[in-house]
PDB file of C-alpha atoms in Angstrom:
ATOM      1  CA  UNK T1283      19.885 -13.392 -36.602  1.00  0.00           C
ATOM      2  CA  UNK T1284      18.195 -13.694 -32.780  1.00  0.00           C
ATOM      3  CA  UNK T1285      18.215 -11.036 -30.505  1.00  0.00           C
ATOM      4  CA  UNK T1286      21.375 -12.235 -28.409  1.00  0.00           C
ATOM      5  CA  UNK T1287      23.496 -12.036 -31.324  1.00  0.00           C
ATOM      6  CA  UNK T1288      22.342  -8.966 -32.290  1.00  0.00           C
ATOM      7  CA  UNK T1289      23.003  -7.527 -28.577  1.00  0.00           C
ATOM      8  CA  UNK T1290      26.932  -8.074 -27.824  1.00  0.00           C
ATOM      9  CA  UNK T1291      26.024  -7.544 -23.941  1.00  0.00           C
ATOM     10  CA  UNK T1292      23.149  -9.886 -23.499  1.00  0.00           C
ATOM     11  CA  UNK T1293      22.601  -7.429 -20.140  1.00  0.00           C
ATOM     12  CA  UNK T1294      21.946  -4.506 -22.078  1.00  0.00           C
ATOM     13  CA  UNK T1295      17.970  -4.457 -21.309  1.00  0.00           C
ATOM     14  CA  UNK T1296      17.693  -0.915 -23.008  1.00  0.00           C
ATOM     15  CA  UNK T1297      19.315  -2.042 -26.233  1.00  0.00           C
ATOM     16  CA  UNK T1298      16.900  -5.045 -26.330  1.00  0.00           C
ATOM     17  CA  UNK T1299      13.838  -2.316 -25.969  1.00  0.00           C
ATOM     18  CA  UNK T1300      15.252  -0.234 -28.888  1.00  0.00           C
ATOM     19  CA  UNK T1301      15.579  -3.490 -31.090  1.00  0.00           C
ATOM     20  CA  UNK T1302      12.100  -4.311 -30.443  1.00  0.00           C
ATOM     21  CA  UNK T1303      10.906  -0.901 -30.998  1.00  0.00           C
ATOM     22  CA  UNK T1304      12.750   0.220 -33.957  1.00  0.00           C
ATOM     23  CA  UNK T1305      13.893  -3.233 -35.823  1.00  0.00           C
ATOM     24  CA  UNK T1306      11.601  -5.861 -35.159  1.00  0.00           C
ATOM     25  CA  UNK T1307       8.822  -3.050 -34.800  1.00  0.00           C
ATOM     26  CA  UNK T1308       7.130  -5.491 -32.130  1.00  0.00           C
ATOM     27  CA  UNK T1309       7.464  -7.901 -29.168  1.00  0.00           C
ATOM     28  CA  UNK T1310       9.262 -11.171 -29.087  1.00  0.00           C
ATOM     29  CA  UNK T1311      10.235 -13.657 -26.202  1.00  0.00           C
ATOM     30  CA  UNK T1312      13.771 -12.864 -26.985  1.00  0.00           C
ATOM     31  CA  UNK T1313      14.146  -9.169 -26.627  1.00  0.00           C
ATOM     32  CA  UNK T1314      11.549  -9.459 -23.907  1.00  0.00           C
ATOM     33  CA  UNK T1315      13.703 -12.069 -21.903  1.00  0.00           C
ATOM     34  CA  UNK T1316      17.007  -9.622 -22.292  1.00  0.00           C
ATOM     35  CA  UNK T1317      14.818  -6.540 -21.167  1.00  0.00           C
ATOM     36  CA  UNK T1318      13.793  -8.381 -18.156  1.00  0.00           C
ATOM     37  CA  UNK T1319      17.378  -8.775 -16.937  1.00  0.00           C
ATOM     38  CA  UNK T1320      17.019  -5.185 -15.544  1.00  0.00           C
ATOM     39  CA  UNK T1321      14.330  -3.652 -13.696  1.00  0.00           C
ATOM     40  CA  UNK T1322      13.868  -0.533 -15.368  1.00  0.00           C
ATOM     41  CA  UNK T1323      14.094  -1.899 -18.888  1.00  0.00           C
ATOM     42  CA  UNK T1324      11.497  -4.512 -18.310  1.00  0.00           C
ATOM     43  CA  UNK T1325       9.100  -1.806 -17.070  1.00  0.00           C
ATOM     44  CA  UNK T1326      10.159   0.236 -20.470  1.00  0.00           C
ATOM     45  CA  UNK T1327       9.556  -2.858 -22.359  1.00  0.00           C
ATOM     46  CA  UNK T1328       6.034  -3.395 -20.886  1.00  0.00           C
ATOM     47  CA  UNK T1329       5.075   0.408 -21.256  1.00  0.00           C
ATOM     48  CA  UNK T1330       6.680   0.653 -24.770  1.00  0.00           C
ATOM     49  CA  UNK T1331       6.896  -2.501 -26.554  1.00  0.00           C
ATOM     50  CA  UNK T1332       4.212  -5.143 -24.972  1.00  0.00           C
ATOM     51  CA  UNK T1333       2.014  -2.008 -24.049  1.00  0.00           C
ATOM     52  CA  UNK T1334       0.561  -4.302 -21.656  1.00  0.00           C
ATOM     53  CA  UNK T1335       1.436  -5.839 -18.377  1.00  0.00           C
ATOM     54  CA  UNK T1336       2.961  -9.537 -18.277  1.00  0.00           C
ATOM     55  CA  UNK T1337       3.887 -11.715 -15.527  1.00  0.00           C
ATOM     56  CA  UNK T1338       7.730 -11.680 -16.241  1.00  0.00           C
ATOM     57  CA  UNK T1339       7.937  -8.144 -16.966  1.00  0.00           C
ATOM     58  CA  UNK T1340       6.288  -7.322 -13.735  1.00  0.00           C
ATOM     59  CA  UNK T1341       8.462  -9.648 -11.840  1.00  0.00           C
ATOM     60  CA  UNK T1342      11.425  -8.317 -13.167  1.00  0.00           C
ATOM     61  CA  UNK T1343      10.082  -4.620 -12.281  1.00  0.00           C
ATOM     62  CA  UNK T1344       9.482  -5.588  -8.801  1.00  0.00           C
ATOM     63  CA  UNK T1345      13.068  -5.933  -8.338  1.00  0.00           C
ATOM     64  CA  UNK T1346      13.724  -2.448  -7.692  1.00  0.00           C
ATOM     65  CA  UNK T1347      11.022  -0.132  -5.486  1.00  0.00           C
ATOM     66  CA  UNK T1348      10.780   2.467  -8.226  1.00  0.00           C
ATOM     67  CA  UNK T1349      10.197   0.321 -10.914  1.00  0.00           C
ATOM     68  CA  UNK T1350       7.734  -1.612  -8.923  1.00  0.00           C
ATOM     69  CA  UNK T1351       6.031   1.781  -8.331  1.00  0.00           C
ATOM     70  CA  UNK T1352       6.063   2.768 -12.105  1.00  0.00           C
ATOM     71  CA  UNK T1353       4.610  -0.246 -13.471  1.00  0.00           C
ATOM     72  CA  UNK T1354       1.804  -0.435 -11.125  1.00  0.00           C
ATOM     73  CA  UNK T1355       1.346   3.117 -12.155  1.00  0.00           C
ATOM     74  CA  UNK T1356       1.728   3.060 -15.902  1.00  0.00           C
ATOM     75  CA  UNK T1357       1.307  -0.595 -17.132  1.00  0.00           C
ATOM     76  CA  UNK T1358      -0.867  -2.389 -14.485  1.00  0.00           C
ATOM     77  CA  UNK T1359      -2.735   1.082 -13.984  1.00  0.00           C
ATOM     78  CA  UNK T1360      -4.156  -0.707 -10.538  1.00  0.00           C
ATOM     79  CA  UNK T1361      -2.796  -1.902  -7.219  1.00  0.00           C
ATOM     80  CA  UNK T1362      -1.448  -5.496  -7.086  1.00  0.00           C
ATOM     81  CA  UNK T1363       0.280  -7.235  -3.714  1.00  0.00           C
ATOM     82  CA  UNK T1364       3.573  -7.605  -5.688  1.00  0.00           C
ATOM     83  CA  UNK T1365       3.919  -4.550  -6.918  1.00  0.00           C
ATOM     84  CA  UNK T1366       2.913  -2.944  -3.560  1.00  0.00           C
ATOM     85  CA  UNK T1367       5.284  -5.174  -2.016  1.00  0.00           C
ATOM     86  CA  UNK T1368       8.144  -4.123  -4.189  1.00  0.00           C
ATOM     87  CA  UNK T1369       7.410  -0.224  -3.755  1.00  0.00           C
ATOM     88  CA  UNK T1370       7.500  -0.884  -0.024  1.00  0.00           C
ATOM     89  CA  UNK T1371      11.187  -1.361  -0.085  1.00  0.00           C
ATOM     90  CA  UNK T1372      11.616   2.381  -0.070  1.00  0.00           C
ATOM     91  CA  UNK T1373       9.712   4.868   1.743  1.00  0.00           C
ATOM     92  CA  UNK T1374       9.183   7.466  -0.823  1.00  0.00           C
ATOM     93  CA  UNK T1375       7.900   4.790  -3.442  1.00  0.00           C
ATOM     94  CA  UNK T1376       5.620   3.631  -0.435  1.00  0.00           C
ATOM     95  CA  UNK T1377       4.249   6.856   0.084  1.00  0.00           C
ATOM     96  CA  UNK T1378       3.935   7.463  -4.082  1.00  0.00           C
ATOM     97  CA  UNK T1379       2.195   3.891  -4.211  1.00  0.00           C
ATOM     98  CA  UNK T1380      -0.478   5.006  -1.596  1.00  0.00           C
ATOM     99  CA  UNK T1381      -1.033   8.220  -2.923  1.00  0.00           C
ATOM    100  CA  UNK T1382      -1.071   7.549  -6.758  1.00  0.00           C
ATOM    101  CA  UNK T1383      -1.918   4.001  -6.737  1.00  0.00           C
ATOM    102  CA  UNK T1384      -3.667   2.555  -3.997  1.00  0.00           C
ATOM    103  CA  UNK T1385      -5.309   6.102  -3.340  1.00  0.00           C
ATOM    104  CA  UNK T1386      -5.847   5.047   0.289  1.00  0.00           C
ATOM    105  CA  UNK T1387      -3.920   4.405   3.482  1.00  0.00           C
ATOM    106  CA  UNK T1388      -2.704   0.667   4.255  1.00  0.00           C
ATOM    107  CA  UNK T1389      -0.809  -0.514   7.273  1.00  0.00           C
ATOM    108  CA  UNK T1390       2.298  -1.917   5.098  1.00  0.00           C
ATOM    109  CA  UNK T1391       2.798   1.533   2.880  1.00  0.00           C
ATOM    110  CA  UNK T1392       2.590   3.747   5.879  1.00  0.00           C
ATOM    111  CA  UNK T1393       5.070   1.164   7.768  1.00  0.00           C
ATOM    112  CA  UNK T1394       7.260   1.630   5.035  1.00  0.00           C
ATOM    113  CA  UNK T1395       6.696   5.391   4.633  1.00  0.00           C
ATOM    114  CA  UNK T1396       7.758   5.919   8.138  1.00  0.00           C
ATOM    115  CA  UNK T1397      11.203   4.958   7.565  1.00  0.00           C
ATOM    116  CA  UNK T1398      11.767   8.647   6.774  1.00  0.00           C
ATOM    117  CA  UNK T1399      10.620  11.610   8.716  1.00  0.00           C
ATOM    118  CA  UNK T1400       9.604  13.556   5.478  1.00  0.00           C
ATOM    119  CA  UNK T1401       7.317  10.748   3.929  1.00  0.00           C
ATOM    120  CA  UNK T1402       5.943  10.021   7.112  1.00  0.00           C
ATOM    121  CA  UNK T1403       4.670  13.832   7.292  1.00  0.00           C
ATOM    122  CA  UNK T1404       3.494  13.599   3.685  1.00  0.00           C
ATOM    123  CA  UNK T1405       1.738  10.350   4.146  1.00  0.00           C
ATOM    124  CA  UNK T1406      -0.075  11.636   7.365  1.00  0.00           C
ATOM    125  CA  UNK T1407      -1.057  14.916   5.169  1.00  0.00           C
ATOM    126  CA  UNK T1408      -1.936  13.590   1.731  1.00  0.00           C
ATOM    127  CA  UNK T1409      -2.715   9.742   2.330  1.00  0.00           C
ATOM    128  CA  UNK T1410      -4.232   9.634   5.891  1.00  0.00           C
ATOM    129  CA  UNK T1411      -5.505  13.020   6.063  1.00  0.00           C
ATOM    130  CA  UNK T1412      -5.275  12.616   9.985  1.00  0.00           C
ATOM    131  CA  UNK T1413      -2.826  12.507  12.520  1.00  0.00           C
ATOM    132  CA  UNK T1414      -1.906   8.808  14.001  1.00  0.00           C
ATOM    133  CA  UNK T1415       0.936   7.776  16.507  1.00  0.00           C
ATOM    134  CA  UNK T1416       2.877   6.303  13.538  1.00  0.00           C
ATOM    135  CA  UNK T1417       3.331   8.899  11.371  1.00  0.00           C
ATOM    136  CA  UNK T1418       3.753  11.406  14.347  1.00  0.00           C
ATOM    137  CA  UNK T1419       6.729   9.415  15.912  1.00  0.00           C
ATOM    138  CA  UNK T1420       8.229   9.086  12.579  1.00  0.00           C
ATOM    139  CA  UNK T1421       7.995  12.611  11.662  1.00  0.00           C
ATOM    140  CA  UNK T1422       9.918  13.684  15.050  1.00  0.00           C
ATOM    141  CA  UNK T1423      12.938  11.550  13.800  1.00  0.00           C
ATOM    142  CA  UNK T1424      13.387  15.362  12.216  1.00  0.00           C
ATOM    143  CA  UNK T1425      12.970  18.942  13.895  1.00  0.00           C
ATOM    144  CA  UNK T1426      11.501  20.629  10.746  1.00  0.00           C
ATOM    145  CA  UNK T1427       9.119  17.606  10.143  1.00  0.00           C
ATOM    146  CA  UNK T1428       8.215  17.545  13.926  1.00  0.00           C
ATOM    147  CA  UNK T1429       6.919  21.303  13.569  1.00  0.00           C
ATOM    148  CA  UNK T1430       5.166  20.774  10.217  1.00  0.00           C
ATOM    149  CA  UNK T1431       3.337  17.965  11.543  1.00  0.00           C
ATOM    150  CA  UNK T1432       2.027  19.979  14.434  1.00  0.00           C
ATOM    151  CA  UNK T1433       1.041  22.693  12.175  1.00  0.00           C
ATOM    152  CA  UNK T1434      -0.522  21.050   9.322  1.00  0.00           C
ATOM    153  CA  UNK T1435      -1.551  17.157  10.684  1.00  0.00           C
ATOM    154  CA  UNK T1436      -2.192  17.848  14.364  1.00  0.00           C
ATOM    155  CA  UNK T1437      -3.197  21.534  14.143  1.00  0.00           C
ATOM    156  CA  UNK T1438      -2.340  21.379  17.616  1.00  0.00           C
ATOM    157  CA  UNK T1439       0.555  21.538  20.190  1.00  0.00           C
ATOM    158  CA  UNK T1440       1.733  17.701  21.301  1.00  0.00           C
ATOM    159  CA  UNK T1441       4.486  17.172  23.632  1.00  0.00           C
ATOM    160  CA  UNK T1442       6.398  14.608  21.122  1.00  0.00           C
ATOM    161  CA  UNK T1443       6.236  17.168  18.265  1.00  0.00           C
ATOM    162  CA  UNK T1444       7.469  20.277  20.542  1.00  0.00           C
ATOM    163  CA  UNK T1445      10.066  17.904  22.279  1.00  0.00           C
ATOM    164  CA  UNK T1446      11.452  17.220  18.584  1.00  0.00           C
ATOM    165  CA  UNK T1447      11.275  20.513  17.524  1.00  0.00           C
ATOM    166  CA  UNK T1448      13.043  21.505  20.447  1.00  0.00           C
ATOM    167  CA  UNK T1449      16.078  19.861  19.030  1.00  0.00           C
ATOM    168  CA  UNK T1450      16.538  22.605  16.678  1.00  0.00           C
ATOM    169  CA  UNK T1451      16.914  26.599  17.667  1.00  0.00           C
ATOM    170  CA  UNK T1452      14.697  27.689  14.698  1.00  0.00           C
ATOM    171  CA  UNK T1453      11.995  24.993  14.851  1.00  0.00           C
ATOM    172  CA  UNK T1454      11.963  25.601  18.620  1.00  0.00           C
ATOM    173  CA  UNK T1455      11.142  29.277  18.089  1.00  0.00           C
ATOM    174  CA  UNK T1456       8.719  28.747  15.210  1.00  0.00           C
ATOM    175  CA  UNK T1457       6.830  26.187  17.395  1.00  0.00           C
ATOM    176  CA  UNK T1458       6.553  28.826  20.192  1.00  0.00           C
ATOM    177  CA  UNK T1459       5.429  31.280  17.855  1.00  0.00           C
ATOM    178  CA  UNK T1460       2.773  29.147  15.704  1.00  0.00           C
ATOM    179  CA  UNK T1461       2.005  26.033  17.415  1.00  0.00           C
ATOM    180  CA  UNK T1462       2.254  26.865  21.384  1.00  0.00           C
ATOM    181  CA  UNK T1463       1.304  30.589  20.357  1.00  0.00           C
ATOM    182  CA  UNK T1464       3.085  31.413  23.700  1.00  0.00           C
ATOM    183  CA  UNK T1465       6.328  31.213  25.638  1.00  0.00           C
ATOM    184  CA  UNK T1466       7.485  28.167  27.792  1.00  0.00           C
ATOM    185  CA  UNK T1467      11.141  27.067  29.459  1.00  0.00           C
ATOM    186  CA  UNK T1468      11.772  24.250  27.133  1.00  0.00           C
ATOM    187  CA  UNK T1469      11.032  26.239  23.387  1.00  0.00           C
ATOM    188  CA  UNK T1470      12.985  29.217  25.106  1.00  0.00           C
ATOM    189  CA  UNK T1471      15.668  27.323  26.383  1.00  0.00           C
ATOM    190  CA  UNK T1472      16.048  25.250  22.753  1.00  0.00           C
ATOM    191  CA  UNK T1473      15.795  28.829  20.676  1.00  0.00           C
ATOM    192  CA  UNK T1474      18.217  30.098  23.050  1.00  0.00           C
ATOM    193  CA  UNK T1475      21.131  28.108  21.336  1.00  0.00           C
ATOM    194  CA  UNK T1476      21.165  30.361  18.509  1.00  0.00           C
ATOM    195  CA  UNK T1477      21.703  34.012  19.275  1.00  0.00           C
ATOM    196  CA  UNK T1478      19.457  35.246  16.545  1.00  0.00           C
ATOM    197  CA  UNK T1479      16.726  32.943  17.628  1.00  0.00           C
ATOM    198  CA  UNK T1480      17.074  33.907  21.424  1.00  0.00           C
ATOM    199  CA  UNK T1481      16.509  37.471  20.322  1.00  0.00           C
ATOM    200  CA  UNK T1482      13.595  36.893  18.075  1.00  0.00           C
ATOM    201  CA  UNK T1483      12.131  34.871  21.034  1.00  0.00           C
ATOM    202  CA  UNK T1484      12.508  37.712  23.467  1.00  0.00           C
ATOM    203  CA  UNK T1485      11.203  40.053  21.219  1.00  0.00           C
ATOM    204  CA  UNK T1486       8.236  38.335  19.610  1.00  0.00           C
ATOM    205  CA  UNK T1487       7.005  35.566  22.122  1.00  0.00           C
ATOM    206  CA  UNK T1488       8.193  36.511  25.650  1.00  0.00           C
ATOM    207  CA  UNK T1489       7.313  40.426  25.280  1.00  0.00           C
ATOM    208  CA  UNK T1490       3.915  39.683  23.565  1.00  0.00           C
ATOM    209  CA  UNK T1491       2.980  37.328  26.069  1.00  0.00           C
ATOM    210  CA  UNK T1492       3.581  40.338  28.814  1.00  0.00           C
ATOM    211  CA  UNK T1493       1.773  42.825  26.641  1.00  0.00           C
ATOM    212  CA  UNK T1494      -1.266  40.324  25.967  1.00  0.00           C
ATOM    213  CA  UNK T1495      -1.164  37.379  28.536  1.00  0.00           C
ATOM    214  CA  UNK T1496      -2.504  34.078  27.168  1.00  0.00           C
ATOM    215  CA  UNK T1497      -3.340  30.669  28.415  1.00  0.00           C
ATOM    216  CA  UNK T1498      -0.723  28.537  26.961  1.00  0.00           C
ATOM    217  CA  UNK T1499      -1.777  25.347  25.134  1.00  0.00           C
ATOM    218  CA  UNK T1500      -5.211  26.495  24.446  1.00  0.00           C
ATOM    219  CA  UNK T1501      -6.217  25.768  20.927  1.00  0.00           C
ATOM    220  CA  UNK T1502      -7.093  28.896  18.758  1.00  0.00           C
ATOM    221  CA  UNK T1503      -7.700  29.268  15.141  1.00  0.00           C
ATOM    222  CA  UNK T1504      -4.382  29.621  13.162  1.00  0.00           C
ATOM    223  CA  UNK T1505      -3.105  29.710   9.664  1.00  0.00           C
ATOM    224  CA  UNK T1506      -1.078  27.073   7.661  1.00  0.00           C
ATOM    225  CA  UNK T1507       1.185  29.283   5.422  1.00  0.00           C
ATOM    226  CA  UNK T1508       3.864  27.538   3.692  1.00  0.00           C
ATOM    227  CA  UNK T1509       6.743  29.713   4.366  1.00  0.00           C
ATOM    228  CA  UNK T1510       7.905  31.570   7.656  1.00  0.00           C
ATOM    229  CA  UNK T1511       9.780  34.585   7.147  1.00  0.00           C
ATOM    230  CA  UNK T1512      13.057  34.995   9.166  1.00  0.00           C
ATOM    231  CA  UNK T1513      13.586  31.172   9.848  1.00  0.00           C
ATOM    232  CA  UNK T1514      16.759  29.722   9.037  1.00  0.00           C
ATOM    233  CA  UNK T1515      17.703  25.934   7.980  1.00  0.00           C
ATOM    234  CA  UNK T1516      18.815  23.700  11.033  1.00  0.00           C
ATOM    235  CA  UNK T1517      21.459  20.983  10.256  1.00  0.00           C
ATOM    236  CA  UNK T1518      20.210  17.551  10.784  1.00  0.00           C
TER     237      UNK T1518
END
């Protein structure tokens, strides 16, 4: 009995994978063809049944970003233009492809990662390992990631990250405290939109400046701890 008769629903790719594994005990053109009707079952067929890459399973996997990334990582075990193009359909898969498959930065994966503030920040920190205008601009779509970019990537104040951080009182306060390390009118005004951070700004930044005047904006050695005591999440 051929595979299509054994599988009542010919679109059931995972059932085709199971038949190949448990009944046929190996690959066949019939079960592979059915598995390739779904990106995820095509990846699973290549990984568990064929146990090697093929053009047909790869093409099917590349229809969806995560399957394209998984195929490159687990089946091809190397980068290819077609799997990279498939992965770049989603910002997170593009970042993961650059980090774990290419293991280097490229314009296409960076561009795709920059569709999201968090993945742009991660790309700059872990793939580029340096700041650049495109990842900074993308990170600045979110106040928290703008602050994190300034702290972990730029490691210094920047007008763009400060402006973006000022969209949220908690990030404006943290930016003044840990990046600028001094008071400014813009961060004070932004922090003052929340009573808690207005009070914290006055006591920890304005008062400290009066006690120990500093030149705002000068670079100083700073920590990069991952947690900030007392910060509250800001709605985005």
